[in-house]
Amino acid sequence: MLNLERLRTLDALARYGSVSGAAEGLHVTTSAVSQQMAKLEREVGQRLLARNGRGVRLTDAGRLLADHAARILSQVEVAQSDIEAQRGRAVGEVRISAFPTAARGLLPAAIRALREGHPELRVRSRELEPEAGIRGVVRGDLDLAVVLDWSNKRLPVPGGLATAHLLDDVPDVAMPADHPLAGRSEVELEEFAGDPWVSWPEGEFCYEWLIFTLRSKGFEPRIAHLAGEHHTQLALIAEGLGVCVAPRLGRGAVPVGVAVVPVRQRMRRHVYAVWRTDADRRPSIRAAVEALEEAAEAANQVVGGGAGRPGASPPADEK
């Protein structure tokens, strides 16, 4: 009989394309992956891996069995979902990730609601960027991820994932309190073409969005500073070092020396939850989505508010 954990190892090798990638995805050592594959080859009586330069590749038999493994593992997930649904209670463990500002602006309230409403359910959470959260859900490291995209730049969502919209976050432009545009009720992004910008780190989805959006406004942005945390970005701006896009979700108090002004042509960050469709019937998934929706409804009352002036504490966001 084929061993399920060895099939899981083969599936990871097929998806990641290398022993090291499979080991990282499964959170095991590379030697553990090699040992599992050696045992699986003995079980099936055929070679499943072949040398490919410094790495390995799946043989024809390996690809054939990997296709079966993917279907088997998906069916196991469905079976687990059905058993949990039959039990009718949210029990066991649910693993959730969220991008930084949702981890601050949504997760605490949602986790509290889950703890109070479903005491038999354990929640494990971690902060991850949207792309990493989606990868975690796809490969089974996470049960659910809170991710985002922008109204003018969508985040690709692979097949086999279900989604639930949580809220639309409205960003403002944050600038030094003595900036010539700080007293305006609304601004346009192109009015900041001559300013230095504070941005998210290179390679992150929101960094790519910022560059794409500002170029679409007809100018090449001058990125002066990179910071992952919005609190750090706002601290730089309080010292007069640039301007930035400052979403409202989870933003908290605006530091003294910073003004935030709405953008006339409203930009929107779409915040939503993603999970595997083969886990859709799990009560723990449904409970987690409902808790996030309730937290989002409460946060939306703040996110939709107006901009803040220096020292005010309007809601906003980080990335």
Short mmCIF file of C-alpha atoms in Angstrom, two decimals, residues 74-85 278:
data_model
loop_
_atom_site.label_atom_id
_atom_site.label_comp_id
_atom_site.label_asym_id
_atom_site.label_seq_id
_atom_site.Cartn_x
_atom_site.Cartn_y
_atom_site.Cartn_z
CA SER A 74 -7.09 16.42 -2.67
CA GLN A 75 -9.52 13.60 -1.96
CA VAL A 76 -8.05 13.18 1.52
CA GLU A 77 -8.69 16.89 2.13
CA VAL A 78 -12.29 16.43 0.98
CA ALA A 79 -12.68 13.43 3.28
CA GLN A 80 -11.35 15.39 6.23
CA SER A 81 -13.72 18.24 5.39
CA ASP A 82 -16.68 15.86 5.18
CA ILE A 83 -15.83 14.26 8.53
CA GLU A 84 -15.52 17.66 10.16
CA ALA A 85 -18.76 18.79 8.52
CA ASP A 278 -11.70 21.13 -1.30
#
